Amino acid sequence: MNPNMFRAFLLGVFASVILVISPPHASADEKKCASDDKIYWTYSPVNPPKDASRAPFDVSGKSERTLSDYHGAGLVVNFWATWCIPCVREMPSLDRLQAKVKGDLIRVLAISEDRGGPLKVKKFYAKEDIGNLPVILDKRGKLMRTSGVLGLPATLLINPKGKVVG
């Protein structure tokens, strides 16, 4: 198996793990965030794959980026918030996933929909011992909306060519 096929296989395996723990249809509204008894798991391939959103997001309160800045790497893009209980529960798994795939041309981007700025996410990361994920904020929810995400938590899989595949 060539290295690219192996990396694609690894991305699929790890992404499947994330998707199993990531209920993609919870609501973005704090009062409507899915409770444990309403969570179900699905994986929906995007066929044909579609271009990833080009909406900007903020990394560590310092720089603005887009998903296309990661061209050449497979992406596991998770939309979450500190007030969303299912989101909070899956963050340690996302952190462990990023540690495992480090150096494999796979990036885990946990994109916060919190409105409290980077300090709110930094405090959460410190409290929960999240050390492998950068602080990323989707100001005003533009990336989430233009990606077609309707609720939290939600995970997108983006191939190295910048196409949403799941």
Tab-separated table of N, CA and C in Angstrom:
chain	number	residue	atom	x	y	z
A	1	MET	N	0.863	-1.176	0.000
A	1	MET	CA	0.000	0.000	0.000
A	1	MET	C	0.902	1.229	0.000
A	2	ASN	N	0.656	2.147	-0.940
A	2	ASN	CA	1.493	3.340	-0.995
A	2	ASN	C	1.154	4.286	0.159
A	3	PRO	N	2.066	5.216	0.480
A	3	PRO	CA	1.852	6.103	1.640
A	3	PRO	C	0.572	6.922	1.565
A	4	ASN	N	0.191	7.390	0.375
A	4	ASN	CA	-1.038	8.184	0.258
A	4	ASN	C	-2.273	7.353	0.548
A	5	MET	N	-2.281	6.125	0.063
A	5	MET	CA	-3.421	5.240	0.348
A	5	MET	C	-3.484	4.927	1.840
A	6	PHE	N	-2.331	4.709	2.452
A	6	PHE	CA	-2.292	4.411	3.872
A	6	PHE	C	-2.810	5.593	4.687
A	7	ARG	N	-2.393	6.810	4.315
A	7	ARG	CA	-2.874	8.003	5.017
A	7	ARG	C	-4.378	8.165	4.849
A	8	ALA	N	-4.878	7.907	3.640
A	8	ALA	CA	-6.321	7.994	3.402
A	8	ALA	C	-7.053	6.959	4.252
A	9	PHE	N	-6.479	5.765	4.355
A	9	PHE	CA	-7.069	4.719	5.191
A	9	PHE	C	-7.103	5.170	6.652
A	10	LEU	N	-5.966	5.711	7.136
A	10	LEU	CA	-5.916	6.198	8.519
A	10	LEU	C	-6.937	7.294	8.763
A	11	LEU	N	-7.050	8.230	7.823
A	11	LEU	CA	-8.037	9.298	7.949
A	11	LEU	C	-9.434	8.706	8.077
A	12	GLY	N	-9.734	7.722	7.255
A	12	GLY	CA	-11.043	7.078	7.320
A	12	GLY	C	-11.295	6.412	8.655
A	13	VAL	N	-10.308	5.705	9.174
A	13	VAL	CA	-10.454	5.020	10.462
A	13	VAL	C	-10.660	6.026	11.586
A	14	PHE	N	-9.789	7.022	11.654
A	14	PHE	CA	-9.898	7.996	12.726
A	14	PHE	C	-11.158	8.848	12.599
A	15	ALA	N	-11.492	9.201	11.387
A	15	ALA	CA	-12.704	9.989	11.184
A	15	ALA	C	-13.932	9.185	11.585
A	16	SER	N	-13.922	7.897	11.309
A	16	SER	CA	-15.050	7.049	11.714
A	16	SER	C	-15.217	7.045	13.226
A	17	VAL	N	-14.084	7.010	13.929
A	17	VAL	CA	-14.142	7.059	15.391
A	17	VAL	C	-14.786	8.365	15.840
A	18	ILE	N	-14.359	9.464	15.247
A	18	ILE	CA	-14.914	10.766	15.605
A	18	ILE	C	-16.392	10.815	15.273
A	19	LEU	N	-16.754	10.324	14.107
A	19	LEU	CA	-18.155	10.392	13.705
A	19	LEU	C	-19.044	9.550	14.608
A	20	VAL	N	-18.511	8.468	15.131
A	20	VAL	CA	-19.299	7.638	16.033
A	20	VAL	C	-19.634	8.393	17.310
A	21	ILE	N	-18.725	9.273	17.742
A	21	ILE	CA	-18.987	10.010	18.977
A	21	ILE	C	-19.548	11.392	18.722
A	22	SER	N	-19.735	11.774	17.466
A	22	SER	CA	-20.170	13.119	17.131
A	22	SER	C	-21.567	13.120	16.544
A	23	PRO	N	-22.594	13.429	17.337
A	23	PRO	CA	-23.947	13.485	16.799
A	23	PRO	C	-24.130	14.721	15.934
A	24	PRO	N	-24.229	14.574	14.623
A	24	PRO	CA	-24.174	15.725	13.744
A	24	PRO	C	-25.420	16.578	13.676
A	25	HIS	N	-26.493	16.185	14.325
A	25	HIS	CA	-27.712	16.957	14.171
A	25	HIS	C	-28.180	17.616	15.455
A	26	ALA	N	-27.298	17.775	16.434
A	26	ALA	CA	-27.653	18.536	17.626
A	26	ALA	C	-27.801	19.993	17.224
A	27	SER	N	-28.532	20.739	17.998
A	27	SER	CA	-28.810	22.124	17.626
A	27	SER	C	-27.700	23.067	18.059
A	28	ALA	N	-27.509	24.150	17.311
A	28	ALA	CA	-26.539	25.178	17.681
A	28	ALA	C	-27.082	26.066	18.796
A	29	ASP	N	-28.360	25.998	19.069
A	29	ASP	CA	-28.988	26.776	20.127
A	29	ASP	C	-28.756	26.050	21.449
A	30	GLU	N	-28.211	26.761	22.430
A	30	GLU	CA	-27.871	26.152	23.717
A	30	GLU	C	-29.048	25.393	24.315
A	31	LYS	N	-30.255	25.925	24.221
A	31	LYS	CA	-31.416	25.283	24.824
A	31	LYS	C	-31.870	24.053	24.041
A	32	LYS	N	-31.396	23.930	22.815
A	32	LYS	CA	-31.811	22.813	21.982
A	32	LYS	C	-30.690	21.815	21.740
A	33	CYS	N	-29.566	21.967	22.418
A	33	CYS	CA	-28.456	21.042	22.249
A	33	CYS	C	-28.930	19.655	22.659
A	34	ALA	N	-28.608	18.646	21.876
A	34	ALA	CA	-29.144	17.303	22.081
A	34	ALA	C	-28.785	16.748	23.452
A	35	SER	N	-29.749	16.143	24.102
A	35	SER	CA	-29.472	15.454	25.358
A	35	SER	C	-29.017	14.040	25.015
A	36	ASP	N	-28.450	13.347	25.999
A	36	ASP	CA	-27.912	12.013	25.752
A	36	ASP	C	-28.944	11.058	25.161
A	37	ASP	N	-30.194	11.166	25.580
A	37	ASP	CA	-31.201	10.220	25.103
A	37	ASP	C	-31.645	10.504	23.668
A	38	LYS	N	-31.282	11.664	23.111
A	38	LYS	CA	-31.694	12.004	21.750
A	38	LYS	C	-30.551	11.905	20.745
A	39	ILE	N	-29.384	11.493	21.191
A	39	ILE	CA	-28.229	11.440	20.299
A	39	ILE	C	-28.288	10.163	19.458
A	40	TYR	N	-28.047	10.328	18.167
A	40	TYR	CA	-27.870	9.181	17.296
A	40	TYR	C	-26.687	9.472	16.397
A	41	TRP	N	-26.096	8.416	15.869
A	41	TRP	CA	-24.879	8.589	15.102
A	41	TRP	C	-25.118	8.223	13.652
A	42	THR	N	-24.575	9.049	12.779
A	42	THR	CA	-24.660	8.773	11.351
A	42	THR	C	-23.381	9.232	10.686
A	43	TYR	N	-23.117	8.630	9.581
A	43	TYR	CA	-22.059	9.105	8.700
A	43	TYR	C	-22.700	9.280	7.340
A	44	SER	N	-22.564	10.441	6.786
A	44	SER	CA	-23.151	10.719	5.482
A	44	SER	C	-22.041	11.095	4.512
A	45	PRO	N	-21.723	10.189	3.574
A	45	PRO	CA	-20.732	10.570	2.572
A	45	PRO	C	-21.294	11.674	1.676
A	46	VAL	N	-20.441	12.575	1.265
A	46	VAL	CA	-20.841	13.635	0.340
A	46	VAL	C	-20.397	13.172	-1.042
A	47	ASN	N	-21.367	12.856	-1.885
A	47	ASN	CA	-21.058	12.301	-3.178
A	47	ASN	C	-21.888	12.986	-4.250
A	48	PRO	N	-21.300	13.725	-5.122
A	48	PRO	CA	-19.855	13.920	-5.256
A	48	PRO	C	-19.345	14.885	-4.181
A	49	PRO	N	-18.063	14.788	-3.849
A	49	PRO	CA	-17.490	15.715	-2.874
A	49	PRO	C	-17.687	17.163	-3.327
A	50	LYS	N	-17.828	18.070	-2.345
A	50	LYS	CA	-18.030	19.485	-2.689
A	50	LYS	C	-16.901	20.331	-2.106
A	51	ASP	N	-16.702	21.486	-2.700
A	51	ASP	CA	-15.664	22.395	-2.210
A	51	ASP	C	-15.951	22.813	-0.774
A	52	ALA	N	-14.901	22.846	0.041
A	52	ALA	CA	-15.034	23.321	1.415
A	52	ALA	C	-15.272	24.830	1.402
A	53	SER	N	-15.929	25.324	2.427
A	53	SER	CA	-16.193	26.755	2.567
A	53	SER	C	-14.885	27.548	2.569
A	54	ARG	N	-14.954	28.752	2.062
A	54	ARG	CA	-13.796	29.652	2.082
A	54	ARG	C	-13.977	30.761	3.121
A	55	ALA	N	-14.949	30.598	4.009
A	55	ALA	CA	-15.186	31.606	5.044
A	55	ALA	C	-14.008	31.617	6.023
A	56	PRO	N	-13.596	32.794	6.464
A	56	PRO	CA	-12.463	32.888	7.380
A	56	PRO	C	-12.835	32.515	8.813
A	57	PHE	N	-11.825	32.074	9.554
A	57	PHE	CA	-11.962	31.809	10.989
A	57	PHE	C	-10.696	32.294	11.671
A	58	ASP	N	-10.767	32.439	12.984
A	58	ASP	CA	-9.699	33.038	13.779
A	58	ASP	C	-8.914	31.950	14.520
A	59	VAL	N	-7.594	31.959	14.383
A	59	VAL	CA	-6.745	30.973	15.058
A	59	VAL	C	-5.979	31.665	16.182
A	60	SER	N	-6.211	31.205	17.393
A	60	SER	CA	-5.514	31.687	18.600
A	60	SER	C	-5.625	33.185	18.815
A	61	GLY	N	-6.670	33.802	18.286
A	61	GLY	CA	-6.869	35.226	18.472
A	61	GLY	C	-5.841	36.075	17.754
A	62	LYS	N	-5.045	35.449	16.859
A	62	LYS	CA	-3.947	36.163	16.225
A	62	LYS	C	-4.063	36.259	14.709
A	63	SER	N	-4.501	35.196	14.060
A	63	SER	CA	-4.497	35.209	12.601
A	63	SER	C	-5.806	34.671	12.041
A	64	GLU	N	-6.140	35.148	10.862
A	64	GLU	CA	-7.335	34.695	10.172
A	64	GLU	C	-6.906	33.688	9.111
A	65	ARG	N	-7.642	32.595	9.039
A	65	ARG	CA	-7.338	31.546	8.068
A	65	ARG	C	-8.614	31.071	7.419
A	66	THR	N	-8.443	30.248	6.379
A	66	THR	CA	-9.563	29.541	5.760
A	66	THR	C	-9.165	28.072	5.659
A	67	LEU	N	-10.129	27.229	5.375
A	67	LEU	CA	-9.834	25.805	5.239
A	67	LEU	C	-8.868	25.544	4.087
A	68	SER	N	-8.884	26.393	3.073
A	68	SER	CA	-7.979	26.202	1.940
A	68	SER	C	-6.513	26.405	2.335
A	69	ASP	N	-6.263	27.059	3.467
A	69	ASP	CA	-4.892	27.202	3.954
A	69	ASP	C	-4.285	25.861	4.346
A	70	TYR	N	-5.117	24.841	4.516
A	70	TYR	CA	-4.657	23.515	4.911
A	70	TYR	C	-4.623	22.555	3.730
A	71	HIS	N	-4.677	23.088	2.499
A	71	HIS	CA	-4.651	22.267	1.284
A	71	HIS	C	-3.464	21.305	1.345
A	72	GLY	N	-3.705	20.059	1.011
A	72	GLY	CA	-2.658	19.043	1.067
A	72	GLY	C	-2.747	18.168	2.297
A	73	ALA	N	-3.570	18.563	3.260
A	73	ALA	CA	-3.767	17.755	4.473
A	73	ALA	C	-5.229	17.323	4.536
A	74	GLY	N	-5.455	16.128	5.041
A	74	GLY	CA	-6.819	15.696	5.330
A	74	GLY	C	-7.272	16.400	6.596
A	75	LEU	N	-8.527	16.855	6.619
A	75	LEU	CA	-9.022	17.603	7.778
A	75	LEU	C	-10.209	16.905	8.429
A	76	VAL	N	-10.192	16.889	9.745
A	76	VAL	CA	-11.350	16.528	10.557
A	76	VAL	C	-11.766	17.849	11.195
A	77	VAL	N	-12.853	18.436	10.701
A	77	VAL	CA	-13.293	19.755	11.151
A	77	VAL	C	-14.512	19.575	12.045
A	78	ASN	N	-14.351	19.917	13.315
A	78	ASN	CA	-15.425	19.743	14.290
A	78	ASN	C	-15.916	21.107	14.754
A	79	PHE	N	-17.219	21.323	14.657
A	79	PHE	CA	-17.855	22.542	15.165
A	79	PHE	C	-18.404	22.224	16.550
A	80	TRP	N	-18.097	23.084	17.527
A	80	TRP	CA	-18.460	22.805	18.912
A	80	TRP	C	-18.627	24.111	19.678
A	81	ALA	N	-19.059	23.998	20.949
A	81	ALA	CA	-19.148	25.148	21.858
A	81	ALA	C	-18.999	24.649	23.291
A	82	THR	N	-18.492	25.509	24.164
A	82	THR	CA	-18.271	25.121	25.558
A	82	THR	C	-19.579	24.859	26.298
A	83	TRP	N	-20.692	25.414	25.845
A	83	TRP	CA	-21.985	25.235	26.505
A	83	TRP	C	-22.731	23.993	26.014
A	84	CYS	N	-22.220	23.340	25.007
A	84	CYS	CA	-22.874	22.169	24.406
A	84	CYS	C	-22.317	20.901	25.060
A	85	ILE	N	-23.132	20.222	25.847
A	85	ILE	CA	-22.666	19.063	26.613
A	85	ILE	C	-22.090	17.959	25.722
A	86	PRO	N	-22.763	17.549	24.645
A	86	PRO	CA	-22.142	16.520	23.791
A	86	PRO	C	-20.818	16.990	23.182
A	87	CYS	N	-20.720	18.266	22.876
A	87	CYS	CA	-19.467	18.827	22.336
A	87	CYS	C	-18.335	18.678	23.346
A	88	VAL	N	-18.619	19.066	24.579
A	88	VAL	CA	-17.625	19.022	25.646
A	88	VAL	C	-17.150	17.593	25.870
A	89	ARG	N	-18.075	16.647	25.801
A	89	ARG	CA	-17.723	15.240	26.030
A	89	ARG	C	-16.790	14.692	24.966
A	90	GLU	N	-16.890	15.172	23.722
A	90	GLU	CA	-16.046	14.607	22.675
A	90	GLU	C	-14.708	15.327	22.524
A	91	MET	N	-14.507	16.456	23.174
A	91	MET	CA	-13.262	17.199	23.021
A	91	MET	C	-12.014	16.396	23.415
A	92	PRO	N	-12.025	15.631	24.531
A	92	PRO	CA	-10.829	14.833	24.834
A	92	PRO	C	-10.498	13.831	23.722
A	93	SER	N	-11.512	13.265	23.073
A	93	SER	CA	-11.262	12.328	21.974
A	93	SER	C	-10.647	13.036	20.774
A	94	LEU	N	-11.128	14.232	20.481
A	94	LEU	CA	-10.546	15.003	19.380
A	94	LEU	C	-9.099	15.375	19.682
A	95	ASP	N	-8.828	15.718	20.924
A	95	ASP	CA	-7.476	16.055	21.347
A	95	ASP	C	-6.551	14.840	21.186
A	96	ARG	N	-7.019	13.665	21.610
A	96	ARG	CA	-6.224	12.442	21.462
A	96	ARG	C	-6.018	12.105	19.981
A	97	LEU	N	-7.050	12.302	19.166
A	97	LEU	CA	-6.930	12.036	17.738
A	97	LEU	C	-5.844	12.913	17.126
A	98	GLN	N	-5.848	14.215	17.448
A	98	GLN	CA	-4.822	15.104	16.899
A	98	GLN	C	-3.430	14.642	17.312
A	99	ALA	N	-3.282	14.170	18.548
A	99	ALA	CA	-1.975	13.683	19.007
A	99	ALA	C	-1.545	12.454	18.209
A	100	LYS	N	-2.491	11.583	17.897
A	100	LYS	CA	-2.161	10.350	17.169
A	100	LYS	C	-1.805	10.603	15.714
A	101	VAL	N	-2.428	11.577	15.071
A	101	VAL	CA	-2.195	11.796	13.639
A	101	VAL	C	-1.171	12.896	13.365
A	102	LYS	N	-0.600	13.459	14.408
A	102	LYS	CA	0.394	14.512	14.240
A	102	LYS	C	1.501	14.024	13.310
A	103	GLY	N	1.792	14.801	12.298
A	103	GLY	CA	2.826	14.428	11.339
A	103	GLY	C	2.332	13.544	10.205
A	104	ASP	N	1.052	13.176	10.195
A	104	ASP	CA	0.500	12.304	9.159
A	104	ASP	C	-0.272	13.050	8.083
A	105	LEU	N	-0.074	14.339	7.973
A	105	LEU	CA	-0.813	15.166	7.017
A	105	LEU	C	-2.316	15.106	7.251
A	106	ILE	N	-2.682	14.945	8.521
A	106	ILE	CA	-4.087	14.991	8.938
A	106	ILE	C	-4.159	16.002	10.064
A	107	ARG	N	-5.099	16.929	9.983
A	107	ARG	CA	-5.262	17.949	11.010
A	107	ARG	C	-6.660	17.858	11.588
A	108	VAL	N	-6.746	18.006	12.887
A	108	VAL	CA	-8.027	18.095	13.573
A	108	VAL	C	-8.231	19.562	13.919
A	109	LEU	N	-9.303	20.142	13.383
A	109	LEU	CA	-9.617	21.548	13.651
A	109	LEU	C	-10.916	21.597	14.443
A	110	ALA	N	-10.816	21.877	15.726
A	110	ALA	CA	-11.992	22.026	16.592
A	110	ALA	C	-12.341	23.507	16.585
A	111	ILE	N	-13.448	23.841	15.912
A	111	ILE	CA	-13.801	25.237	15.684
A	111	ILE	C	-14.935	25.645	16.613
A	112	SER	N	-14.607	26.511	17.553
A	112	SER	CA	-15.560	26.933	18.583
A	112	SER	C	-16.556	27.948	18.023
A	113	GLU	N	-17.805	27.750	18.402
A	113	GLU	CA	-18.876	28.687	18.058
A	113	GLU	C	-19.208	29.592	19.243
A	114	ASP	N	-18.355	29.568	20.277
A	114	ASP	CA	-18.558	30.438	21.434
A	114	ASP	C	-18.372	31.895	21.051
A	115	ARG	N	-19.082	32.762	21.740
A	115	ARG	CA	-18.973	34.199	21.467
A	115	ARG	C	-18.097	34.912	22.483
A	116	GLY	N	-17.520	34.177	23.428
A	116	GLY	CA	-16.731	34.790	24.492
A	116	GLY	C	-15.285	35.052	24.141
A	117	GLY	N	-14.900	34.841	22.898
A	117	GLY	CA	-13.534	35.095	22.482
A	117	GLY	C	-12.584	33.964	22.827
A	118	PRO	N	-11.314	34.118	22.448
A	118	PRO	CA	-10.351	33.039	22.652
A	118	PRO	C	-10.100	32.711	24.123
A	119	LEU	N	-10.233	33.681	25.008
A	119	LEU	CA	-9.987	33.424	26.428
A	119	LEU	C	-10.935	32.361	26.973
A	120	LYS	N	-12.188	32.384	26.544
A	120	LYS	CA	-13.162	31.397	27.007
A	120	LYS	C	-12.727	29.979	26.606
A	121	VAL	N	-12.262	29.825	25.376
A	121	VAL	CA	-11.822	28.516	24.897
A	121	VAL	C	-10.513	28.116	25.583
A	122	LYS	N	-9.593	29.059	25.757
A	122	LYS	CA	-8.328	28.760	26.439
A	122	LYS	C	-8.576	28.264	27.861
A	123	LYS	N	-9.503	28.898	28.570
A	123	LYS	CA	-9.828	28.464	29.938
A	123	LYS	C	-10.408	27.050	29.924
A	124	PHE	N	-11.292	26.779	28.955
A	124	PHE	CA	-11.868	25.438	28.835
A	124	PHE	C	-10.773	24.413	28.550
A	125	TYR	N	-9.876	24.716	27.606
A	125	TYR	CA	-8.784	23.792	27.277
A	125	TYR	C	-7.917	23.518	28.506
A	126	ALA	N	-7.608	24.555	29.280
A	126	ALA	CA	-6.786	24.380	30.480
A	126	ALA	C	-7.503	23.500	31.502
A	127	LYS	N	-8.773	23.768	31.713
A	127	LYS	CA	-9.555	22.997	32.684
A	127	LYS	C	-9.658	21.528	32.287
A	128	GLU	N	-9.822	21.261	30.996
A	128	GLU	CA	-10.020	19.896	30.500
A	128	GLU	C	-8.727	19.231	30.024
A	129	ASP	N	-7.593	19.911	30.189
A	129	ASP	CA	-6.283	19.398	29.789
A	129	ASP	C	-6.226	19.068	28.290
A	130	ILE	N	-6.760	19.978	27.487
A	130	ILE	CA	-6.705	19.850	26.027
A	130	ILE	C	-5.434	20.559	25.578
A	131	GLY	N	-4.468	19.808	25.071
A	131	GLY	CA	-3.179	20.408	24.740
A	131	GLY	C	-2.726	20.249	23.301
A	132	ASN	N	-3.477	19.526	22.486
A	132	ASN	CA	-3.042	19.268	21.119
A	132	ASN	C	-3.830	20.040	20.064
A	133	LEU	N	-4.851	20.750	20.486
A	133	LEU	CA	-5.716	21.475	19.549
A	133	LEU	C	-5.495	22.977	19.665
A	134	PRO	N	-5.389	23.666	18.532
A	134	PRO	CA	-5.284	25.123	18.597
A	134	PRO	C	-6.633	25.736	18.955
A	135	VAL	N	-6.610	26.936	19.483
A	135	VAL	CA	-7.840	27.674	19.785
A	135	VAL	C	-8.315	28.307	18.478
A	136	ILE	N	-9.476	27.847	17.996
A	136	ILE	CA	-10.027	28.337	16.733
A	136	ILE	C	-11.450	28.815	16.989
A	137	LEU	N	-11.755	30.015	16.523
A	137	LEU	CA	-13.089	30.596	16.691
A	137	LEU	C	-13.711	30.912	15.336
A	138	ASP	N	-14.989	30.616	15.238
A	138	ASP	CA	-15.774	30.954	14.050
A	138	ASP	C	-16.605	32.176	14.404
A	139	LYS	N	-16.000	33.345	14.240
A	139	LYS	CA	-16.697	34.581	14.605
A	139	LYS	C	-17.969	34.723	13.790
A	140	ARG	N	-19.055	34.965	14.487
A	140	ARG	CA	-20.378	35.163	13.893
A	140	ARG	C	-20.914	33.923	13.180
A	141	GLY	N	-20.267	32.764	13.325
A	141	GLY	CA	-20.785	31.516	12.776
A	141	GLY	C	-20.786	31.417	11.263
A	142	LYS	N	-19.995	32.250	10.600
A	142	LYS	CA	-20.025	32.267	9.131
A	142	LYS	C	-19.517	30.954	8.531
A	143	LEU	N	-18.434	30.395	9.061
A	143	LEU	CA	-17.906	29.137	8.530
A	143	LEU	C	-18.926	28.016	8.714
A	144	MET	N	-19.544	27.978	9.883
A	144	MET	CA	-20.540	26.951	10.148
A	144	MET	C	-21.701	27.048	9.153
A	145	ARG	N	-22.220	28.263	8.963
A	145	ARG	CA	-23.352	28.461	8.039
A	145	ARG	C	-22.981	28.120	6.599
A	146	THR	N	-21.836	28.623	6.143
A	146	THR	CA	-21.461	28.391	4.746
A	146	THR	C	-21.022	26.953	4.496
A	147	SER	N	-20.786	26.196	5.568
A	147	SER	CA	-20.468	24.772	5.441
A	147	SER	C	-21.730	23.910	5.462
A	148	GLY	N	-22.882	24.539	5.696
A	148	GLY	CA	-24.137	23.797	5.722
A	148	GLY	C	-24.394	23.075	7.030
A	149	VAL	N	-23.674	23.451	8.075
A	149	VAL	CA	-23.855	22.826	9.386
A	149	VAL	C	-25.028	23.496	10.080
A	150	LEU	N	-25.965	22.669	10.556
A	150	LEU	CA	-27.190	23.200	11.144
A	150	LEU	C	-27.228	23.122	12.658
A	151	GLY	N	-26.311	22.418	13.284
A	151	GLY	CA	-26.334	22.277	14.739
A	151	GLY	C	-25.011	21.771	15.265
A	152	LEU	N	-24.916	21.708	16.575
A	152	LEU	CA	-23.690	21.288	17.255
A	152	LEU	C	-23.920	20.041	18.079
A	153	PRO	N	-22.907	19.226	18.237
A	153	PRO	CA	-21.651	19.219	17.515
A	153	PRO	C	-21.838	18.635	16.107
A	154	ALA	N	-20.934	18.965	15.234
A	154	ALA	CA	-20.947	18.434	13.872
A	154	ALA	C	-19.511	18.307	13.389
A	155	THR	N	-19.255	17.278	12.603
A	155	THR	CA	-17.910	17.032	12.099
A	155	THR	C	-17.953	16.873	10.583
A	156	LEU	N	-17.035	17.554	9.901
A	156	LEU	CA	-16.873	17.415	8.457
A	156	LEU	C	-15.534	16.749	8.184
A	157	LEU	N	-15.492	15.922	7.156
A	157	LEU	CA	-14.236	15.343	6.694
A	157	LEU	C	-13.891	16.004	5.366
A	158	ILE	N	-12.685	16.524	5.281
A	158	ILE	CA	-12.246	17.226	4.077
A	158	ILE	C	-10.966	16.566	3.584
A	159	ASN	N	-10.977	16.181	2.316
A	159	ASN	CA	-9.797	15.477	1.780
A	159	ASN	C	-8.677	16.472	1.474
A	160	PRO	N	-7.473	15.962	1.172
A	160	PRO	CA	-6.341	16.868	0.931
A	160	PRO	C	-6.525	17.821	-0.246
A	161	LYS	N	-7.501	17.566	-1.105
A	161	LYS	CA	-7.777	18.461	-2.243
A	161	LYS	C	-8.765	19.562	-1.882
A	162	GLY	N	-9.192	19.617	-0.608
A	162	GLY	CA	-10.104	20.666	-0.164
A	162	GLY	C	-11.560	20.376	-0.438
A	163	LYS	N	-11.916	19.112	-0.599
A	163	LYS	CA	-13.288	18.719	-0.875
A	163	LYS	C	-13.908	18.064	0.355
A	164	VAL	N	-15.132	18.472	0.685
A	164	VAL	CA	-15.861	17.824	1.780
A	164	VAL	C	-16.312	16.460	1.274
A	165	VAL	N	-15.921	15.413	1.988
A	165	VAL	CA	-16.248	14.044	1.582
A	165	VAL	C	-17.187	13.349	2.555
A	166	GLY	N	-17.424	13.953	3.718
A	166	GLY	CA	-18.309	13.337	4.692
A	166	GLY	C	-18.691	14.301	5.787
